[in-house]
Short mmCIF file of C-alpha atoms in Angstrom, two decimals:
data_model
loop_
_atom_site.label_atom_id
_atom_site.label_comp_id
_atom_site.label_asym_id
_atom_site.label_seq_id
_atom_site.Cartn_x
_atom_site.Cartn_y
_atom_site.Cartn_z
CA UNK A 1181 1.92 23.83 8.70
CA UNK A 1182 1.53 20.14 7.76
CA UNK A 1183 -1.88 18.87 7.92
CA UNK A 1184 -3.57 17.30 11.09
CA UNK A 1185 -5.85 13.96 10.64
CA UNK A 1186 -8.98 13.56 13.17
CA UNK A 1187 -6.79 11.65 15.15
CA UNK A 1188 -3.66 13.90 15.91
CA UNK A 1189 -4.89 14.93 19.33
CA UNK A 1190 -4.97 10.74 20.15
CA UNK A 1191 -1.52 10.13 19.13
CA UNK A 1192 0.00 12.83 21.09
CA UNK A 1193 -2.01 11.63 24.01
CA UNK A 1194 -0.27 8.05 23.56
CA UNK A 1195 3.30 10.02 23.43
CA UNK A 1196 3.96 9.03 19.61
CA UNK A 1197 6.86 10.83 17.69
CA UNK A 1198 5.01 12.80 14.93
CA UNK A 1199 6.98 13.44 11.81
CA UNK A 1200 5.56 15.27 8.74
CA UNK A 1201 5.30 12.63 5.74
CA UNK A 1202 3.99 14.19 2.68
CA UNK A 1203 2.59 17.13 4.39
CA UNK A 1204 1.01 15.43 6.98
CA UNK A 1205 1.63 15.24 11.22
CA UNK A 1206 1.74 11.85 11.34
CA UNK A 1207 2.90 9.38 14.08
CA UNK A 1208 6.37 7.51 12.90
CA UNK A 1209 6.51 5.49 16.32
CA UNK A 1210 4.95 5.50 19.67
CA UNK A 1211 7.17 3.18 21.34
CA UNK A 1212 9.56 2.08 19.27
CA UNK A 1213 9.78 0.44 15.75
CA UNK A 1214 10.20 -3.02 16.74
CA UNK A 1215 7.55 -3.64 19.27
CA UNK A 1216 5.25 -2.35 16.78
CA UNK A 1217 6.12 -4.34 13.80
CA UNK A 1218 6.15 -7.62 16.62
CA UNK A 1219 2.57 -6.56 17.65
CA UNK A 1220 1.11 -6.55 14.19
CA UNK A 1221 3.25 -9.57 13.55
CA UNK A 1222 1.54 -11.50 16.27
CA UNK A 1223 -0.91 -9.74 17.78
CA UNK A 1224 -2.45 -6.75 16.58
CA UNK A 1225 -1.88 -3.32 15.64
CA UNK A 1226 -3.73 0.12 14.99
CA UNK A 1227 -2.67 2.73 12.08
CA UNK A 1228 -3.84 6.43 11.40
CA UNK A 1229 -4.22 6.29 7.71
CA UNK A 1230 -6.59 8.88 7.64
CA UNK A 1231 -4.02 10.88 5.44
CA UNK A 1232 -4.73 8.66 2.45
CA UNK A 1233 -6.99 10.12 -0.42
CA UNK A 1234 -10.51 8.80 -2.06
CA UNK A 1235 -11.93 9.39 -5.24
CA UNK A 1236 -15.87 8.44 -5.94
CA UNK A 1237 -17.60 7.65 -9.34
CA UNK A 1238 -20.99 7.76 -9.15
CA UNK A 1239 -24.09 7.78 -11.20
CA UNK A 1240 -25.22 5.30 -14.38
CA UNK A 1241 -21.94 4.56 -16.05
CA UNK A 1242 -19.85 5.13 -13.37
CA UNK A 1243 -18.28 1.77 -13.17
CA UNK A 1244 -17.21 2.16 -17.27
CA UNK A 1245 -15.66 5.67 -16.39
CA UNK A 1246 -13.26 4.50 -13.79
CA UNK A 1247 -12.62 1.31 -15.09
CA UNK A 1248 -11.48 2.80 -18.21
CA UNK A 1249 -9.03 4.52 -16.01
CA UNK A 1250 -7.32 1.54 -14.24
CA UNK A 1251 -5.22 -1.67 -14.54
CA UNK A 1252 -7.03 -4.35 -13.42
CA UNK A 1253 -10.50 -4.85 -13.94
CA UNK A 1254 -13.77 -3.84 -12.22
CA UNK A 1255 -16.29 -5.05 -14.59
CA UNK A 1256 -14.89 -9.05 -13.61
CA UNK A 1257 -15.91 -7.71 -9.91
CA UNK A 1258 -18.93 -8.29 -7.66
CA UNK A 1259 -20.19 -5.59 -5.50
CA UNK A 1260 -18.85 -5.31 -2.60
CA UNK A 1261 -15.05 -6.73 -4.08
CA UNK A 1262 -12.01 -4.45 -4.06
CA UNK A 1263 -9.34 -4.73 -6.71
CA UNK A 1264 -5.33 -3.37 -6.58
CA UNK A 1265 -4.59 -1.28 -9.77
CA UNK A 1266 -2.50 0.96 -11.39
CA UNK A 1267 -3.41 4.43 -12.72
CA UNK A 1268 -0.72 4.42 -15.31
CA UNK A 1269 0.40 7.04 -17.96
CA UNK A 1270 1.03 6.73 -21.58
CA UNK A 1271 3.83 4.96 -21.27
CA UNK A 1272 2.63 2.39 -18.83
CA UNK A 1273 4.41 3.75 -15.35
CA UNK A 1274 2.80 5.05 -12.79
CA UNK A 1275 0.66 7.74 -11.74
CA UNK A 1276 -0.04 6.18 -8.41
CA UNK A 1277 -1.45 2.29 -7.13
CA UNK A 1278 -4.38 2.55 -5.53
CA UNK A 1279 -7.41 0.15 -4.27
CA UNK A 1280 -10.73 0.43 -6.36
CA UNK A 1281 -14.00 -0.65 -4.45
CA UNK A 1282 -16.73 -1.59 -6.53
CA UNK A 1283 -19.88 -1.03 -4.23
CA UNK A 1284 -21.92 -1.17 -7.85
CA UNK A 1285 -22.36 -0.53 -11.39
CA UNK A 1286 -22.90 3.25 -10.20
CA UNK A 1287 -20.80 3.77 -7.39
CA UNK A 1288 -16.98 3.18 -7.56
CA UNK A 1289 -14.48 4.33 -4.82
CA UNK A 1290 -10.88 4.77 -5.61
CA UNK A 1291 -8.23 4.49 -2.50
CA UNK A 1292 -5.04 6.80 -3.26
CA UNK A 1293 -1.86 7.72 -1.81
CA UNK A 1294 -1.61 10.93 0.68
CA UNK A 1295 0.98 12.62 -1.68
CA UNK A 1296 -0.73 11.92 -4.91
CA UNK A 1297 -4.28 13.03 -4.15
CA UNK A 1298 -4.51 16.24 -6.07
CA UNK A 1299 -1.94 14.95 -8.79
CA UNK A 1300 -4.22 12.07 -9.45
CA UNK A 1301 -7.48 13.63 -9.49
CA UNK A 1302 -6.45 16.11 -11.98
CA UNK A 1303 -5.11 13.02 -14.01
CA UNK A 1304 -8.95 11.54 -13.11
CA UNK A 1305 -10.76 14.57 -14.14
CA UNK A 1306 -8.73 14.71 -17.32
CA UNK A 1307 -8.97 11.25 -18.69
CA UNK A 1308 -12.19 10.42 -17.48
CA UNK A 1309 -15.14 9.89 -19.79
CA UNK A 1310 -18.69 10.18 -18.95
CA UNK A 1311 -19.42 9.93 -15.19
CA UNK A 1312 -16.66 12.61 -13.55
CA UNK A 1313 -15.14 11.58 -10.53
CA UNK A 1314 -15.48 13.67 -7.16
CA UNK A 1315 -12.96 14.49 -4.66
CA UNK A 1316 -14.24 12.82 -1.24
CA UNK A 1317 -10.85 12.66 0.61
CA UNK A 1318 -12.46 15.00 3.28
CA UNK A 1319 -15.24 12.76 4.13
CA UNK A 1320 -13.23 9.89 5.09
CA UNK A 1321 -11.14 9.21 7.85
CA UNK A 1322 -9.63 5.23 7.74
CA UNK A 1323 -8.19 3.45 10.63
CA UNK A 1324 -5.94 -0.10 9.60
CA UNK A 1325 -6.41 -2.69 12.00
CA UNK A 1326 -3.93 -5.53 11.56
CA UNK A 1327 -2.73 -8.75 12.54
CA UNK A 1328 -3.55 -12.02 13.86
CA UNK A 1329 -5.92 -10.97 16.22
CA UNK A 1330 -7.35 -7.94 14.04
CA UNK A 1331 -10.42 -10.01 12.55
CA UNK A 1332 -11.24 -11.21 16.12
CA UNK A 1333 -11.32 -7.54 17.50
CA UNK A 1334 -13.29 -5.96 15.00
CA UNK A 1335 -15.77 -8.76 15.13
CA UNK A 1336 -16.74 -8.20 18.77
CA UNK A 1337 -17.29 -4.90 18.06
CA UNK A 1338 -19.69 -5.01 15.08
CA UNK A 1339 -22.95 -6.83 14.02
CA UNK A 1340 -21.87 -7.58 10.53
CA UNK A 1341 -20.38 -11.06 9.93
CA UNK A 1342 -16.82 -10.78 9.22
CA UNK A 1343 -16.36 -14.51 7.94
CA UNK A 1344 -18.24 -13.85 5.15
CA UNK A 1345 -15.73 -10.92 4.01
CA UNK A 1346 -13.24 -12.50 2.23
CA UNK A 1347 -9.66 -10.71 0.89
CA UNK A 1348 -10.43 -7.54 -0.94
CA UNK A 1349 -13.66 -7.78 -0.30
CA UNK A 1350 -15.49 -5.10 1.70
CA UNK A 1351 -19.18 -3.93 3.54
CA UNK A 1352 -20.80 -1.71 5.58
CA UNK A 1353 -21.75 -1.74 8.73
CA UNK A 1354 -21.56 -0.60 12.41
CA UNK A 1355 -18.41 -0.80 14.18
CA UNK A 1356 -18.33 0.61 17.98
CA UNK A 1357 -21.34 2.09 16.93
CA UNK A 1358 -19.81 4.54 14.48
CA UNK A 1359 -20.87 3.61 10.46
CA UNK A 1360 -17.95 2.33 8.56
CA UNK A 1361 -17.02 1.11 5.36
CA UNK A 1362 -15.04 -2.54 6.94
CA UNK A 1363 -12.64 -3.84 3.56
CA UNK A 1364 -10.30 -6.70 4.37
CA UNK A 1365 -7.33 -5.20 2.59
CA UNK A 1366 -3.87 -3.70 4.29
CA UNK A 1367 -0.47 -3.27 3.69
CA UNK A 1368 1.35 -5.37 6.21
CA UNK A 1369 0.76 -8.82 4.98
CA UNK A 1370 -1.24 -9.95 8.01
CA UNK A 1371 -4.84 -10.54 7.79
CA UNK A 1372 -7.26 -6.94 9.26
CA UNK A 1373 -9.32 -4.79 7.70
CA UNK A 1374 -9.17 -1.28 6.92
CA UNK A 1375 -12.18 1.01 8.57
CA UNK A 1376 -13.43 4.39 6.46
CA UNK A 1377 -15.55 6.38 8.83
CA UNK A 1378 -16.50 10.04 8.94
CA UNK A 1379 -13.62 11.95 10.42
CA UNK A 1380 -15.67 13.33 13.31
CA UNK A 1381 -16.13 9.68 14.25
CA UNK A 1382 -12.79 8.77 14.29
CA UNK A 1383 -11.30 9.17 17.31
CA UNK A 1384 -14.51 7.34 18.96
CA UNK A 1385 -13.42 4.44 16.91
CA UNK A 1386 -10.00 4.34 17.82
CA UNK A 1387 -10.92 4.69 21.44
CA UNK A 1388 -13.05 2.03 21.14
CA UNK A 1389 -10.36 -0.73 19.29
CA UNK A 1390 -7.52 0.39 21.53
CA UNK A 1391 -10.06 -0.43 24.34
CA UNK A 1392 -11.35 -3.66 23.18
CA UNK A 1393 -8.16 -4.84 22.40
CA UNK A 1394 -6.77 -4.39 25.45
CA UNK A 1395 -7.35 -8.54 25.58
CA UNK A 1396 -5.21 -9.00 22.66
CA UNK A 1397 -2.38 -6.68 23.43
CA UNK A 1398 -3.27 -3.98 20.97
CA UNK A 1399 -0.55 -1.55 20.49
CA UNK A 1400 -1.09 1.97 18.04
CA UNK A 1401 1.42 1.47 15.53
CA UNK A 1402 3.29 4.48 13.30
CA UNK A 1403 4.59 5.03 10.03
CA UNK A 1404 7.77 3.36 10.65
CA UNK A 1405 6.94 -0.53 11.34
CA UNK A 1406 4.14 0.40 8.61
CA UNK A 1407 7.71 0.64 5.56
CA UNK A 1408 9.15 -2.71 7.80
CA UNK A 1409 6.01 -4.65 7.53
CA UNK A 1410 5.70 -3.69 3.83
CA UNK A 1411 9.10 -4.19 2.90
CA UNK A 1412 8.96 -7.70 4.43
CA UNK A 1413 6.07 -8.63 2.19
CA UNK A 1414 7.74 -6.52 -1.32
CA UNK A 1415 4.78 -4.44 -0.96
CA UNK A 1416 5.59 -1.36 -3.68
CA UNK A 1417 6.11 2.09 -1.95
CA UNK A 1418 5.03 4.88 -4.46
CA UNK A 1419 7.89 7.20 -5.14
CA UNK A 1420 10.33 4.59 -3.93
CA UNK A 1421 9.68 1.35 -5.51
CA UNK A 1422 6.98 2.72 -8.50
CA UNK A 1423 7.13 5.74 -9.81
CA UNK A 1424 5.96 7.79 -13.07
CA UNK A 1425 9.48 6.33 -15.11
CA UNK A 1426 8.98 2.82 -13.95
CA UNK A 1427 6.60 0.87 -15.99
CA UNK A 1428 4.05 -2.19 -14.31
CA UNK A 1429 5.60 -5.18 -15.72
CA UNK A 1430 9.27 -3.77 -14.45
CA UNK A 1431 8.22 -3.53 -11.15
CA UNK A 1432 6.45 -7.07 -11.29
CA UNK A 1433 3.32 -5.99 -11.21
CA UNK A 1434 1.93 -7.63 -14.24
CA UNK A 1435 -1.07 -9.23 -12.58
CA UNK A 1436 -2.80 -5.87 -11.69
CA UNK A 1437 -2.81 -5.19 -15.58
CA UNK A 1438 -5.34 -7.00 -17.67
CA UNK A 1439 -4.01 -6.72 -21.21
CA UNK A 1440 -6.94 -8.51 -22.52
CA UNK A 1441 -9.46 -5.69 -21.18
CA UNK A 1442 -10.91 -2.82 -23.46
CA UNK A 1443 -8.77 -0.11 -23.96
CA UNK A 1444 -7.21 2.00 -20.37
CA UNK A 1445 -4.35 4.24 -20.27
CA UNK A 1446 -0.83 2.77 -20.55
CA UNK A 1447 -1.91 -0.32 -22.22
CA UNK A 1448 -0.46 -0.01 -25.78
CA UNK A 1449 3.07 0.95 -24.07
CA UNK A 1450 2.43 -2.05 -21.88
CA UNK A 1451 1.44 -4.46 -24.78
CA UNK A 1452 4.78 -3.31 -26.92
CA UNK A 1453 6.88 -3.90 -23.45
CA UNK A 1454 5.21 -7.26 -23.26
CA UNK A 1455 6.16 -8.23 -26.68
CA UNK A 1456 9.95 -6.62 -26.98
CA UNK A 1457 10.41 -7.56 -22.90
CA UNK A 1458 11.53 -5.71 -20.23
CA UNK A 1459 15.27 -4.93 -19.70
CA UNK A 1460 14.97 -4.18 -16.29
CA UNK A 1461 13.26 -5.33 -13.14
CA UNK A 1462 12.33 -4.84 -9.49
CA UNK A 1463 14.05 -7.39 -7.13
CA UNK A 1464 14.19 -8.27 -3.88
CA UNK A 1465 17.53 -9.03 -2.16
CA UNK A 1466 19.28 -10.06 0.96
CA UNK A 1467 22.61 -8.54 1.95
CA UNK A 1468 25.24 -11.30 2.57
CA UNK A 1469 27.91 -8.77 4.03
CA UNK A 1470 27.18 -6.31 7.01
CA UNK A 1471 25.35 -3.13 6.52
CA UNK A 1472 21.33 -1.54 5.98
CA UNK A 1473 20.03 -1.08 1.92
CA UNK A 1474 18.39 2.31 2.23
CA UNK A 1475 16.38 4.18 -0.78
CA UNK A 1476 19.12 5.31 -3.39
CA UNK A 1477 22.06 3.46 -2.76
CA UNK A 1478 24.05 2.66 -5.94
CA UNK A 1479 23.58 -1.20 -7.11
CA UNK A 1480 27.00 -1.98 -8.55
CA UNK A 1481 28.12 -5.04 -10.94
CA UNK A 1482 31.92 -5.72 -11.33
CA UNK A 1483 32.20 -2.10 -10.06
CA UNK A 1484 29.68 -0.32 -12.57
CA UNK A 1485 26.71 1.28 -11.61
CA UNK A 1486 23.97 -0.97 -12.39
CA UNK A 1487 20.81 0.44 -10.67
CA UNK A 1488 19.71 1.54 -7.38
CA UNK A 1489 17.87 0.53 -4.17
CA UNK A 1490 14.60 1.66 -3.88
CA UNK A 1491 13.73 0.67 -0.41
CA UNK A 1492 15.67 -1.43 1.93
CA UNK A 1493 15.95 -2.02 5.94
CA UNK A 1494 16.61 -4.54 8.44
CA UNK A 1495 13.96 -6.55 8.21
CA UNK A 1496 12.56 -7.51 12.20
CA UNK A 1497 10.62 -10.71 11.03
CA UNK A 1498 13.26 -12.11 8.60
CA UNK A 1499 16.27 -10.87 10.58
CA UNK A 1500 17.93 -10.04 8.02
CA UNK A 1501 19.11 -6.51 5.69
CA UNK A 1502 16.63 -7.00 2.72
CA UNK A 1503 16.11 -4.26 0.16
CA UNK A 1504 14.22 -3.67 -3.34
CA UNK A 1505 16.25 -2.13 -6.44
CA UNK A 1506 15.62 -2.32 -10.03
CA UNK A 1507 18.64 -4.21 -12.02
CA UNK A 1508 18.98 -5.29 -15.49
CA UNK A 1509 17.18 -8.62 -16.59
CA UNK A 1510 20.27 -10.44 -16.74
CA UNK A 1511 20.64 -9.87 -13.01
CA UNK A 1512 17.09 -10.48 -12.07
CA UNK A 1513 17.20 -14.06 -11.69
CA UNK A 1514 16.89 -15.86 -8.01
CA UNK A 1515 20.45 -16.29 -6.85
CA UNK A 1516 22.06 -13.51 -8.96
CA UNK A 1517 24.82 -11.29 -6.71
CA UNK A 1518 25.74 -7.86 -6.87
CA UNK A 1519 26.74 -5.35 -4.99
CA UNK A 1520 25.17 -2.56 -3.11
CA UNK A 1521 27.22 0.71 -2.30
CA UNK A 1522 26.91 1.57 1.53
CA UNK A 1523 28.56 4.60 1.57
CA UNK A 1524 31.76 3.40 -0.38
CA UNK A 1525 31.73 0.05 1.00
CA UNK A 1526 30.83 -2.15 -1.74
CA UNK A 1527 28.26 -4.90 -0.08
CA UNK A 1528 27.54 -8.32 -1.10
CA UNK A 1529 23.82 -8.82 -1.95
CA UNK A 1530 21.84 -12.06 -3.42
CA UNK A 1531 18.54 -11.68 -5.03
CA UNK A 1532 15.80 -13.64 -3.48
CA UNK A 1533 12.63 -14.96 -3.86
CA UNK A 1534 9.75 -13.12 -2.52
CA UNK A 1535 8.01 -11.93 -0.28
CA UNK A 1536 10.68 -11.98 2.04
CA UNK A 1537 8.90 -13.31 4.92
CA UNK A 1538 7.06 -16.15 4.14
CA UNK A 1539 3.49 -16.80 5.64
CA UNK A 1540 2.23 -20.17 5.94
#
């Protein structure tokens, strides 16, 4: 039986489609794809990501044990600022990305993915040094609210001045009466914030945003415009774009890895890549002939197989077939072609610059 967030009973109650992703009953769509993605586009939109894992440090030295783990770099934080990292292994891929929120010195809380929690806290408990972390997926549920009209929505409902929380950072306050951790982070590429609550709480909190923003069209929004969204904005999926064999600086993710911090996992792989450079890299592309990139299709060069897509779909802000696929250096450059094999039709692509859709 695939787990069941605080909020399953709400989604079936709004008529969604419920899928199981990574052992979860999760909503893929309520209405359909489109109108979602268009409401978080332009308006605003609600997600269940309840499903995703956290993992606290706490205690003197707990900001050294879990920054000794990541990427990027807490210790260049101030409380109450968030940072995007990798957890990477020896050889600089990935473990998983996650968000690290430095509340302070002692207290560190590390966002994961759904299917990597118990992978990555075993990877946690086994690296760390001094201050062990502690499993608190249970005690969190998190609602995304995103869009235009997100910041707007979740200010009327809270005392806490949201114009003071900038991107990635984060406090704690009061929303609809329910206490909440409120960071300004997502994965859409619209501005929101991202609410942790207890789970009990949760479905009075998502009662109370689908109510308030009735005014702003509010619609609940499911897994599926969540990969569209993403994929419009070359947001990394883990397991499609990153992965364990796939290093940082391949996937262009070379500014969530400070090189020049004390010593974390993956770094002297990283370093050596740096210095030798990488033979192949994540791109983004646009297909020029007709047809959909999905996850796995061959990437093909003068007929030989050259890579593979790692995400890809018709993108419903762009308007156009867009994918991600790793490809040798040589073809990395804006304005390279290749092809991409859609089930033995051999499709024109041109890599791009990114993100695909452009914000102003």
């Amino acid at each position: 039986m695939p787990r069941r967030t605080p909020l399953n009973e709400a989604h079936r109650k709004l008529g969604a489609r419920m899928v199981d992703f990574v052992g979860w009953d999760m909503p893929v769509q309520y209405t359909s794809v489109i109108a979602e993605h268009e409401a978080v586009r332009t308006g605003v939109g609600l997600f269940d990501v309840s499903h995703m894992g956290e993992i606290e440090f706490r205690g003197p030295g707990a900001l050294e044990s879990a920054n000794a783990l990541i990427s990027n770099d807490l210790a260049r934080c101030a409380d109450g600022q968030a940072v995007y990292a990798g957890l990477l292994n020896e050889q600089g891929g990935f473990v998983d990305d996650v968000v690290a929120y430095r509340f302070s010195a002692e207290r560190i809380l590390v966002c994961v993915n759904a299917s990597n929690v118990d992978k990555d806290f075993a990877w946690m408990k086994e690296h760390a040094k001094g201050v062990a972390p502690v499993n608190r997926s249970d005690d969190f549920a998190q609602i995304a609210v995103q869009g235009p009209k997100a910041p707007a929505l979740v200010q009327r409902l809270t005392k806490a001045d949201l114009s003071k929380v900038g991107t990635y950072r984060f406090t704690e306050g009061e929303v609809a009466g329910v206490k909440c951790i409120i960071s300004r982070t997502g994965y859409t590429g619209e501005d929101g914030f991202e609410l942790y609550c207890p789970p009990q709480d949760a479905e009075k909190l998502w009662n109370a945003l689908m109510a308030e923003g009735q005014q702003d069209g509010v619609k609940p929004a499911g897994l599926g415009c969540r990969d569209s969204l993403r994929t419009e904005m070359k947001y990394a999926l883990y397991g499609n774009d990153i992965d364990d064999a796939h290093t940082a600086l391949e996937a262009g993710l070379g500014w969530i890895v400070k090189l020049d911090k004390a010593q974390f996992v993956g770094k002297d792989a990283l370093v050596a890549q740096k210095a030798a450079g990488v033979k192949r890299k994540l791109v983004g592309f646009e297909l020029t002939g007709a047809g959909v990139p999905r996850h796995g299709y061959p990437v093909l060069k003068d007929g030989q197989r050259v890579g593979e897509v790692t995400s890809g779909t018709m993108g419903p802000s762009v308007k156009k077939p867009i994918g991600m696929a790793y490809v040798p250096t040589e073809l990395a450059a804006e304005g390279s072609t290749f092809d991409v094999d859609i089930r033995g039709r051999a499709v024109p692509a041109t890599v791009v610059k990114t993100p695909f859709l452009k914000k102003s």
